[in-house]
CSV table of C-alpha atoms in Angstrom, one decimal:
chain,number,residue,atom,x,y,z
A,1,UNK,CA,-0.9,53.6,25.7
A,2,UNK,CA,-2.8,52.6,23.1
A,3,UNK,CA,-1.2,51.2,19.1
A,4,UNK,CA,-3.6,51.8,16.5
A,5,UNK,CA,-5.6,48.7,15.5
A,6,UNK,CA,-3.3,47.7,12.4
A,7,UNK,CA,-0.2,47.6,14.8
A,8,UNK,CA,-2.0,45.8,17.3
A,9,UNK,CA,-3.4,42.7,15.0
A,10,UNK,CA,0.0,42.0,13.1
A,11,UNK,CA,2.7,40.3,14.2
A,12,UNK,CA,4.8,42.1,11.8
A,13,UNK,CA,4.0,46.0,13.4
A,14,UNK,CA,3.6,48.2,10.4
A,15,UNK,CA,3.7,45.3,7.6
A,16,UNK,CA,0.8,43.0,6.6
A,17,UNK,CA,2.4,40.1,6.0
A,18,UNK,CA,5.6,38.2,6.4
A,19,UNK,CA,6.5,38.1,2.7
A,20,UNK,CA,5.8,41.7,2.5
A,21,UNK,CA,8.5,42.3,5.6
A,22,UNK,CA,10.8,39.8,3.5
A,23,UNK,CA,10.7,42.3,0.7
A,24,UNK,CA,11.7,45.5,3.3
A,25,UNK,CA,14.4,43.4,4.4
A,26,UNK,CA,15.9,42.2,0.7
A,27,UNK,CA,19.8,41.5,0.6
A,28,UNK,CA,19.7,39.4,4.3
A,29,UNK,CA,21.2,35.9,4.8
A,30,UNK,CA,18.8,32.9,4.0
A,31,UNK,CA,19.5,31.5,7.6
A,32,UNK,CA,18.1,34.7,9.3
A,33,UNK,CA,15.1,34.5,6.5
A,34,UNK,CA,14.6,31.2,7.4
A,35,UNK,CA,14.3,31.6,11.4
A,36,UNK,CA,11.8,34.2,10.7
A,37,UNK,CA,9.5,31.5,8.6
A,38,UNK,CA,10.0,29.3,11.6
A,39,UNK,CA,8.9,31.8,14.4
A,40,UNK,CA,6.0,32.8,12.0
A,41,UNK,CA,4.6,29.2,12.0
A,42,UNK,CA,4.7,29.2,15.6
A,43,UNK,CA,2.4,32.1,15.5
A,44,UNK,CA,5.4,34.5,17.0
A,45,UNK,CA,6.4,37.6,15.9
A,46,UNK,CA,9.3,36.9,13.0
A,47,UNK,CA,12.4,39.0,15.2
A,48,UNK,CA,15.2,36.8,13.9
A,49,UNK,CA,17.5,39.3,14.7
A,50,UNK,CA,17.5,43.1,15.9
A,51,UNK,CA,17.6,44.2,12.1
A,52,UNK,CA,14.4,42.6,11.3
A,53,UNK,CA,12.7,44.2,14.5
A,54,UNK,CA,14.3,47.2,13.4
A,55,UNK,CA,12.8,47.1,9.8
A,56,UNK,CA,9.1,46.0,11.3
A,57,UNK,CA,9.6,49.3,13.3
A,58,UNK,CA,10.8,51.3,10.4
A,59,UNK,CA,13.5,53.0,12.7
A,60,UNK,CA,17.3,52.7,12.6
A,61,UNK,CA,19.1,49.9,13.7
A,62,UNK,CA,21.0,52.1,16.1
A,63,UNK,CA,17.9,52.7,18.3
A,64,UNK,CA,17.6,49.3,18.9
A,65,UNK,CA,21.9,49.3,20.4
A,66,UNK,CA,20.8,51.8,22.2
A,67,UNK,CA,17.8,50.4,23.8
A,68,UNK,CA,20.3,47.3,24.7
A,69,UNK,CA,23.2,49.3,25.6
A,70,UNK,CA,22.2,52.4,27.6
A,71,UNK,CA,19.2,51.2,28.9
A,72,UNK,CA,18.8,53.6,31.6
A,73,UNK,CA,18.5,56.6,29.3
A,74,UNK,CA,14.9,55.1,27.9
A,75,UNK,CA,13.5,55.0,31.2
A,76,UNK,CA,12.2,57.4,34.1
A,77,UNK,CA,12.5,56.6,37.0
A,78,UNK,CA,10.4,57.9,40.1
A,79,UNK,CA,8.8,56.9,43.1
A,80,UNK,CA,4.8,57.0,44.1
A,81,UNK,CA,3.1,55.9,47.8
A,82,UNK,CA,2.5,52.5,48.6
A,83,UNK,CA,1.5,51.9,51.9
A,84,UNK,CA,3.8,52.8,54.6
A,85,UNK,CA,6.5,53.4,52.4
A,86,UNK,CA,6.7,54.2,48.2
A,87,UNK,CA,6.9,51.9,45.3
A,88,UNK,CA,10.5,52.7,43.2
A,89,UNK,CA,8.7,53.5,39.3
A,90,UNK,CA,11.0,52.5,36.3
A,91,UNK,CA,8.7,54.0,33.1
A,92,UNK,CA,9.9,53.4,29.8
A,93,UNK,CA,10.0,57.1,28.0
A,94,UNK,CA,8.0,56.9,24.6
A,95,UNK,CA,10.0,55.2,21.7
A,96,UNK,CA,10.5,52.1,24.2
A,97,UNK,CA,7.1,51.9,25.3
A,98,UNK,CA,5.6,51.2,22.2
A,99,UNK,CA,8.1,48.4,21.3
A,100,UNK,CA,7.5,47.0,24.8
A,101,UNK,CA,3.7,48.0,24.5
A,102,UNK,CA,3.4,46.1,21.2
A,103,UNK,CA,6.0,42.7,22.4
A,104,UNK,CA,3.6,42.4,25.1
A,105,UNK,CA,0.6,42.2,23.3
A,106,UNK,CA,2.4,39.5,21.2
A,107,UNK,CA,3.6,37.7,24.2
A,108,UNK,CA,0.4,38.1,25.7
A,109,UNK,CA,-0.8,35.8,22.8
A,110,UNK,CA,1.5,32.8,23.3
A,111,UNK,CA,1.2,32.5,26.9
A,112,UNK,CA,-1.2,29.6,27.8
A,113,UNK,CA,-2.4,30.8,31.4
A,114,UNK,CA,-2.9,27.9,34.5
A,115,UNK,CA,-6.8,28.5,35.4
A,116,UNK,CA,-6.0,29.4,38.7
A,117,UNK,CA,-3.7,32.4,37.3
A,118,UNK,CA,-6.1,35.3,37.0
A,119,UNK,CA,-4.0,38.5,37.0
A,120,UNK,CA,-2.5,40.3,34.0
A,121,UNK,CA,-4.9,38.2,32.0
A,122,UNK,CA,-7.0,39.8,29.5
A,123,UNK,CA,-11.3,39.5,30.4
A,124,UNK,CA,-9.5,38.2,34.0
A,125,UNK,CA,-9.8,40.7,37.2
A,126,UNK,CA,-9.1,40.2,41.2
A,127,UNK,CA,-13.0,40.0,41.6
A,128,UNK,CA,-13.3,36.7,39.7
A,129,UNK,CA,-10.1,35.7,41.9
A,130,UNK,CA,-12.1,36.2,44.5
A,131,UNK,CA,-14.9,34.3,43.9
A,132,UNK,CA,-13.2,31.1,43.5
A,133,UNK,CA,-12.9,31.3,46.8
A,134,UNK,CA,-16.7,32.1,47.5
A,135,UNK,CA,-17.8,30.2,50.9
A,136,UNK,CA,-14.7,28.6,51.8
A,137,UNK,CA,-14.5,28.0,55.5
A,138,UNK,CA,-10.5,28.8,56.0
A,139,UNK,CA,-7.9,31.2,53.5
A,140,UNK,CA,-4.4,30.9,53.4
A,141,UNK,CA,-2.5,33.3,51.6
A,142,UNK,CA,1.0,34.5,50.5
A,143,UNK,CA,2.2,37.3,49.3
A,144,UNK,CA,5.4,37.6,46.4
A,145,UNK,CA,7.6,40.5,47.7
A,146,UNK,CA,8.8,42.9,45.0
A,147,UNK,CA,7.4,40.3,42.2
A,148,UNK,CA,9.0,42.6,39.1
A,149,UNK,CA,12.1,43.6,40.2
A,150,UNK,CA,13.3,40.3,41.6
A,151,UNK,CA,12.1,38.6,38.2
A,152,UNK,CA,16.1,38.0,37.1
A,153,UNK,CA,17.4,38.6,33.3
A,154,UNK,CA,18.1,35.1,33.0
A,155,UNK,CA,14.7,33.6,34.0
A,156,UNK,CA,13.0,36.2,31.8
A,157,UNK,CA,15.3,35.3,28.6
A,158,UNK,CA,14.4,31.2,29.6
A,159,UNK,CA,10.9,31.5,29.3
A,160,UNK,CA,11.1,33.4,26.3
A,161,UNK,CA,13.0,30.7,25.2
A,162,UNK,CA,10.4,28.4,26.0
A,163,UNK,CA,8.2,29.9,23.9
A,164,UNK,CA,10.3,29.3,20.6
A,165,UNK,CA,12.7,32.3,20.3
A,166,UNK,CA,15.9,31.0,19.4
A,167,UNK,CA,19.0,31.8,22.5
A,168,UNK,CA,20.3,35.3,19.8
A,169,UNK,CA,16.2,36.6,20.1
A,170,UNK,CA,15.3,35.3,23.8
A,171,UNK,CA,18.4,37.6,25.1
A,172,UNK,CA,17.7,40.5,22.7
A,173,UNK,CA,13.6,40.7,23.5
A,174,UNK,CA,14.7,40.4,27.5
A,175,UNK,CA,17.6,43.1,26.9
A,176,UNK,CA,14.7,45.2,25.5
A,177,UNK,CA,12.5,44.3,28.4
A,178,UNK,CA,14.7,44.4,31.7
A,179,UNK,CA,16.3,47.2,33.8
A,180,UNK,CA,19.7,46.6,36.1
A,181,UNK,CA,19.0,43.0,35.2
A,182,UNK,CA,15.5,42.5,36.6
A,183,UNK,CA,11.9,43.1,34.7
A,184,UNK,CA,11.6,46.6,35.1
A,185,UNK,CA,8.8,48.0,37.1
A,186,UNK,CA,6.7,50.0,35.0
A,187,UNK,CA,7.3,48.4,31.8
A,188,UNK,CA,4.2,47.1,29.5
A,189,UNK,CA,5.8,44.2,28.8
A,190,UNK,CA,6.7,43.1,33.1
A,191,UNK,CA,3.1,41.8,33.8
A,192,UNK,CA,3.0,39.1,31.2
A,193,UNK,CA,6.8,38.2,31.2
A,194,UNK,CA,6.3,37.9,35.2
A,195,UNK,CA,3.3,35.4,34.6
A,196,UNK,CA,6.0,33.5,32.1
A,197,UNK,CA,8.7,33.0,34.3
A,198,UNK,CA,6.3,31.9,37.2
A,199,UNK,CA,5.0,29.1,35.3
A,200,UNK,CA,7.2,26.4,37.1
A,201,UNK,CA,5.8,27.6,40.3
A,202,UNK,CA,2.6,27.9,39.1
A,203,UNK,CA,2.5,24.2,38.5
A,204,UNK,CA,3.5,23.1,42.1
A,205,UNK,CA,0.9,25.2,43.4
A,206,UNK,CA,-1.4,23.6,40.9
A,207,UNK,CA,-0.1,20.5,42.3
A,208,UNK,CA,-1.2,21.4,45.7
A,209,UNK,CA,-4.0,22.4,45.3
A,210,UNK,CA,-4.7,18.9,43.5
A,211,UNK,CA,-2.8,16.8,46.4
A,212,UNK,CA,-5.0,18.8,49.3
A,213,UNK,CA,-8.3,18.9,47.5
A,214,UNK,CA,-8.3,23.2,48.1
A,215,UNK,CA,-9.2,26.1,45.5
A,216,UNK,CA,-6.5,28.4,44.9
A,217,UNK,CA,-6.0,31.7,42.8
A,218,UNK,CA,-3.1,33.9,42.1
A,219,UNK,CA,-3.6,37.3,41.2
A,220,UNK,CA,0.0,38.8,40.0
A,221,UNK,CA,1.8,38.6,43.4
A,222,UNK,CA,-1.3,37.0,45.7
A,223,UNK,CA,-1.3,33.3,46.2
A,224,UNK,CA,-4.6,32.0,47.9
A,225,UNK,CA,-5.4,29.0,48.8
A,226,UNK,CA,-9.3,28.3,50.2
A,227,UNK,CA,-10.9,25.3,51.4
A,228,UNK,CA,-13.8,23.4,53.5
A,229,UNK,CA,-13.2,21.5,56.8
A,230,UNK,CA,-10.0,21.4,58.2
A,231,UNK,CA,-7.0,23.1,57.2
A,232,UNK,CA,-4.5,20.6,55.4
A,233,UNK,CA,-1.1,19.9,57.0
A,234,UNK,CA,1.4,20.2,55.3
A,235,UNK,CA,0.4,23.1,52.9
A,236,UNK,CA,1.6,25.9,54.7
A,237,UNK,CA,4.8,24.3,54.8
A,238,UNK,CA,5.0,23.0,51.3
A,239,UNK,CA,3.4,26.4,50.3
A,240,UNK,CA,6.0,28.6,52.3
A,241,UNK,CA,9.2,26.3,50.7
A,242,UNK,CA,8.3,26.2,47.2
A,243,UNK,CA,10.2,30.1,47.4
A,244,UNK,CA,13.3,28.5,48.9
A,245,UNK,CA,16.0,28.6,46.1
A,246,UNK,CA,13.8,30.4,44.2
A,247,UNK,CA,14.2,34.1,42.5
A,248,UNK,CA,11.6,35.1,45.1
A,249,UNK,CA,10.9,35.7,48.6
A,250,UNK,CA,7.7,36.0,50.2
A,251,UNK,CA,6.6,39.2,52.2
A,252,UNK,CA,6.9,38.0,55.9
A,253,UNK,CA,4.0,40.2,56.8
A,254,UNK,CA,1.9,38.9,54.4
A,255,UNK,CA,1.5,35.3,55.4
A,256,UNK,CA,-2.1,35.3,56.7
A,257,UNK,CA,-4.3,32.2,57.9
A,258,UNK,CA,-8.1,32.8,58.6
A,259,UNK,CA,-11.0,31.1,59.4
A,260,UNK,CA,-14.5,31.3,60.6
A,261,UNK,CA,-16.2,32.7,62.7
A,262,UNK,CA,-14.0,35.8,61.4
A,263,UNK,CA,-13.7,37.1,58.7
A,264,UNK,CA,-12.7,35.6,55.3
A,265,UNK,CA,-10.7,38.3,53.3
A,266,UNK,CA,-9.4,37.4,49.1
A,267,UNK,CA,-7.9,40.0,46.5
A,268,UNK,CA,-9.3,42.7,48.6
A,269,UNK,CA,-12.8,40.9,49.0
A,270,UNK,CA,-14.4,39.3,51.4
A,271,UNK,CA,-15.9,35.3,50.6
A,272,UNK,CA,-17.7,34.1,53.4
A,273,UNK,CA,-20.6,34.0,51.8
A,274,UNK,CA,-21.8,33.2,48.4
A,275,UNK,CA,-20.7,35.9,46.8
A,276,UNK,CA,-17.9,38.3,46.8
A,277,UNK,CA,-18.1,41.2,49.0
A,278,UNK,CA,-17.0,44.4,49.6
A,279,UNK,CA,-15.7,45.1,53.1
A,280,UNK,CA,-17.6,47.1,55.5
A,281,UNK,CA,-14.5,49.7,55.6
A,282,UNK,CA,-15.4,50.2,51.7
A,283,UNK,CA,-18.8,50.3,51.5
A,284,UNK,CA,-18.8,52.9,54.1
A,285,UNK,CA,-16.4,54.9,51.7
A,286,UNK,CA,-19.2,54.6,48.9
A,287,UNK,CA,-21.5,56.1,50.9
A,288,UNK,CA,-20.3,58.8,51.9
A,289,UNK,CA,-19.0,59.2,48.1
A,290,UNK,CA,-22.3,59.1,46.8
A,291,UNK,CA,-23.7,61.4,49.4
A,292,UNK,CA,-21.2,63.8,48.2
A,293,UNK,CA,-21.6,63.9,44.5
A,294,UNK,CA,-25.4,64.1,45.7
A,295,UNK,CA,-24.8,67.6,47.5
A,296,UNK,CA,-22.3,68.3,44.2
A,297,UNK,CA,-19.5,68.8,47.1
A,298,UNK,CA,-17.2,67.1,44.7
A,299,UNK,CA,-14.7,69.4,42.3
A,300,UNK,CA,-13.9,68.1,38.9
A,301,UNK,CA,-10.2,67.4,40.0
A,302,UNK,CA,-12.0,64.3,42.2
A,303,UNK,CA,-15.1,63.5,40.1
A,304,UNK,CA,-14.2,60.9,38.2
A,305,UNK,CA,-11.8,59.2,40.5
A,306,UNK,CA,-14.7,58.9,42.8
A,307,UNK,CA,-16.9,57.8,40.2
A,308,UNK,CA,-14.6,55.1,39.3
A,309,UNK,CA,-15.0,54.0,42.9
A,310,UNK,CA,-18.6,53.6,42.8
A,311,UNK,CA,-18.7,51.9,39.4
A,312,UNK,CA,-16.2,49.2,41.0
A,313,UNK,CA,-18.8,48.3,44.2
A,314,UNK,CA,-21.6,48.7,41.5
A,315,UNK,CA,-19.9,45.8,39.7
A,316,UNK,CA,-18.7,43.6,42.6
A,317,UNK,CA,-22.6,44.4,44.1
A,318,UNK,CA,-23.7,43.1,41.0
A,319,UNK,CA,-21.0,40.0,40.3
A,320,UNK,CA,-22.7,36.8,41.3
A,321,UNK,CA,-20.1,33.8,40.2
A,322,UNK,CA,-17.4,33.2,38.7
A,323,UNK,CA,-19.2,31.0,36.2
A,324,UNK,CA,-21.8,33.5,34.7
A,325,UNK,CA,-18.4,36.1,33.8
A,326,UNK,CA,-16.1,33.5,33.1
């Protein structure tokens, strides 16, 4: 979903300025005016209260109680195929997701990202992940299971918190943002509150990385760490208990070690080499796309999905480091 530019750029929605959304809210209490001066010089959106994100909005207070208080009648919820099984869908239904569409934008903003975190990150993909890890002679990975909905209420109104929203704004923006108490999968605003609230873990596996001289990434749930010579003791371990007393458990399935002679797999990608590179499995596919579209055998339903797919190896063909697209 796309806002129209003007919403987009202002951290007041459909006013220009914070003295002009003073003037819309004339008749509040001075304490309420004066939290929403000091969120605006921390560059934050001035909600000092669900009546001043009302008024930004230019809806009724009530729609905002209602977002809060009967959540699950702003959402749809469905299911689509993941794998073996299906991924469980929570979509915000319209009015919501442009409130959440626009708070993410803004949190977006104040979030500082850790230069190994590289998804949900604007100008960021999985393909410069990869590359980081571009002619490493072993990968470790591991792999967050169910990284949204295991994000808890509480940890999502703490980091908002952290940002500088005062304890009555942090619970109201992760009211607004959370589903039967977790971030809700499908909402605009999960992706960069889930990079928030992983920032204490992001550090330790910064810290790693530092203590065992290793690359590492993380792209949204997909923790890699790389590395030349011999695989560091102690980091699967340290790696694997970091998620002990944490909100989050790691996909038992998912915790891979590799090294060569065999193949060296990141993000979808393979690195042993010095660039990124698409598996064989793929690059099979994109032949036999292309030969396709070639013989026109493909009907306009398909087109452009398969066109997408030969864009993306034309770009990962074409990406050479992470340096020159950084």
């Amino acid at each position: 979903m796309k806002l129209p530019r003007p919403f987009v750029e202002s951290r007041y929605f459909q006013f220009s300025s914070l003295s002009e959304l003073k003037k819309a809210l004339e008749g509040m209490d001075e304490p309420s005016f004066a939290e929403m001066h000091r969120l605006d010089s921390l560059q934050l959106p001035p909600i000092a209260n669900a009546q001043v994100l009302a008024t930004m909005f230019g809806i009724n207070p009530g729609i905002i109680w209602s977002f809060v208080t009967r959540p699950q009648q702003h959402y749809r919820s469905f299911s689509i195929p993941k794998g073996n099984g299906v991924r469980n869908i929570d979509a915000p239904r319209v009015a919501l997701k442009v409130l959440q569409k626009w708070l993410s934008i803004r949190f977006q903003e104040a979030y500082s990202p850790p230069s190994h975190v590289f998804g949900f990150i604007p100008g960021s993909s999985h393909v410069k992940a990869a590359a980081i890890h571009c002619g490493a002679q072993w990968v470790f990975s591991i792999d967050v299971q169910n990284f949204f909905p295991t994000t808890p209420f509480g940890l999502v109104e703490s980091s908002l918190a952290s940002l500088g929203f005062n304890n009555q704004t942090s619970i109201l923006l992760a009211q607004l943002c959370c589903l039967h108490g977790f971030l809700a999968q499908g909402a605009p605003t999960s992706p960069v509150l889930s990079n928030l609230c992983f920032g204490a873990i992001d550090a330790k596996l910064a810290e790693f990385s530092q203590k065992y001289n290793v690359r590492l990434s993380r792209y949204a749930d997909d923790i890699v760490f790389s590395g030349i010579g011999a695989f560091p003791e102690g980091l699967k371990e340290e790696s694997i208990g970091l998620f002990v007393g944490s909100p989050w458990c790691l996909a038992e399935g998912k915790i891979e070690f590799s090294s060569l002679p065999d193949r060296l797999k990141v993000h979808g990608l393979l690195v042993h080499g010095e660039t990124v590179r698409l598996t064989k499995g793929y690059r099979n596919k994109l032949r036999a796309y292309s030969h396709l579209i070639q013989k026109n055998a493909i009907d306009g339903e398909n087109l452009n999905k398969i066109k997408g797919h030969l864009i993306y190896g034309n770009y990962v063909a074409n990406f050479h480091s992470i340096d020159e697209h950084s």
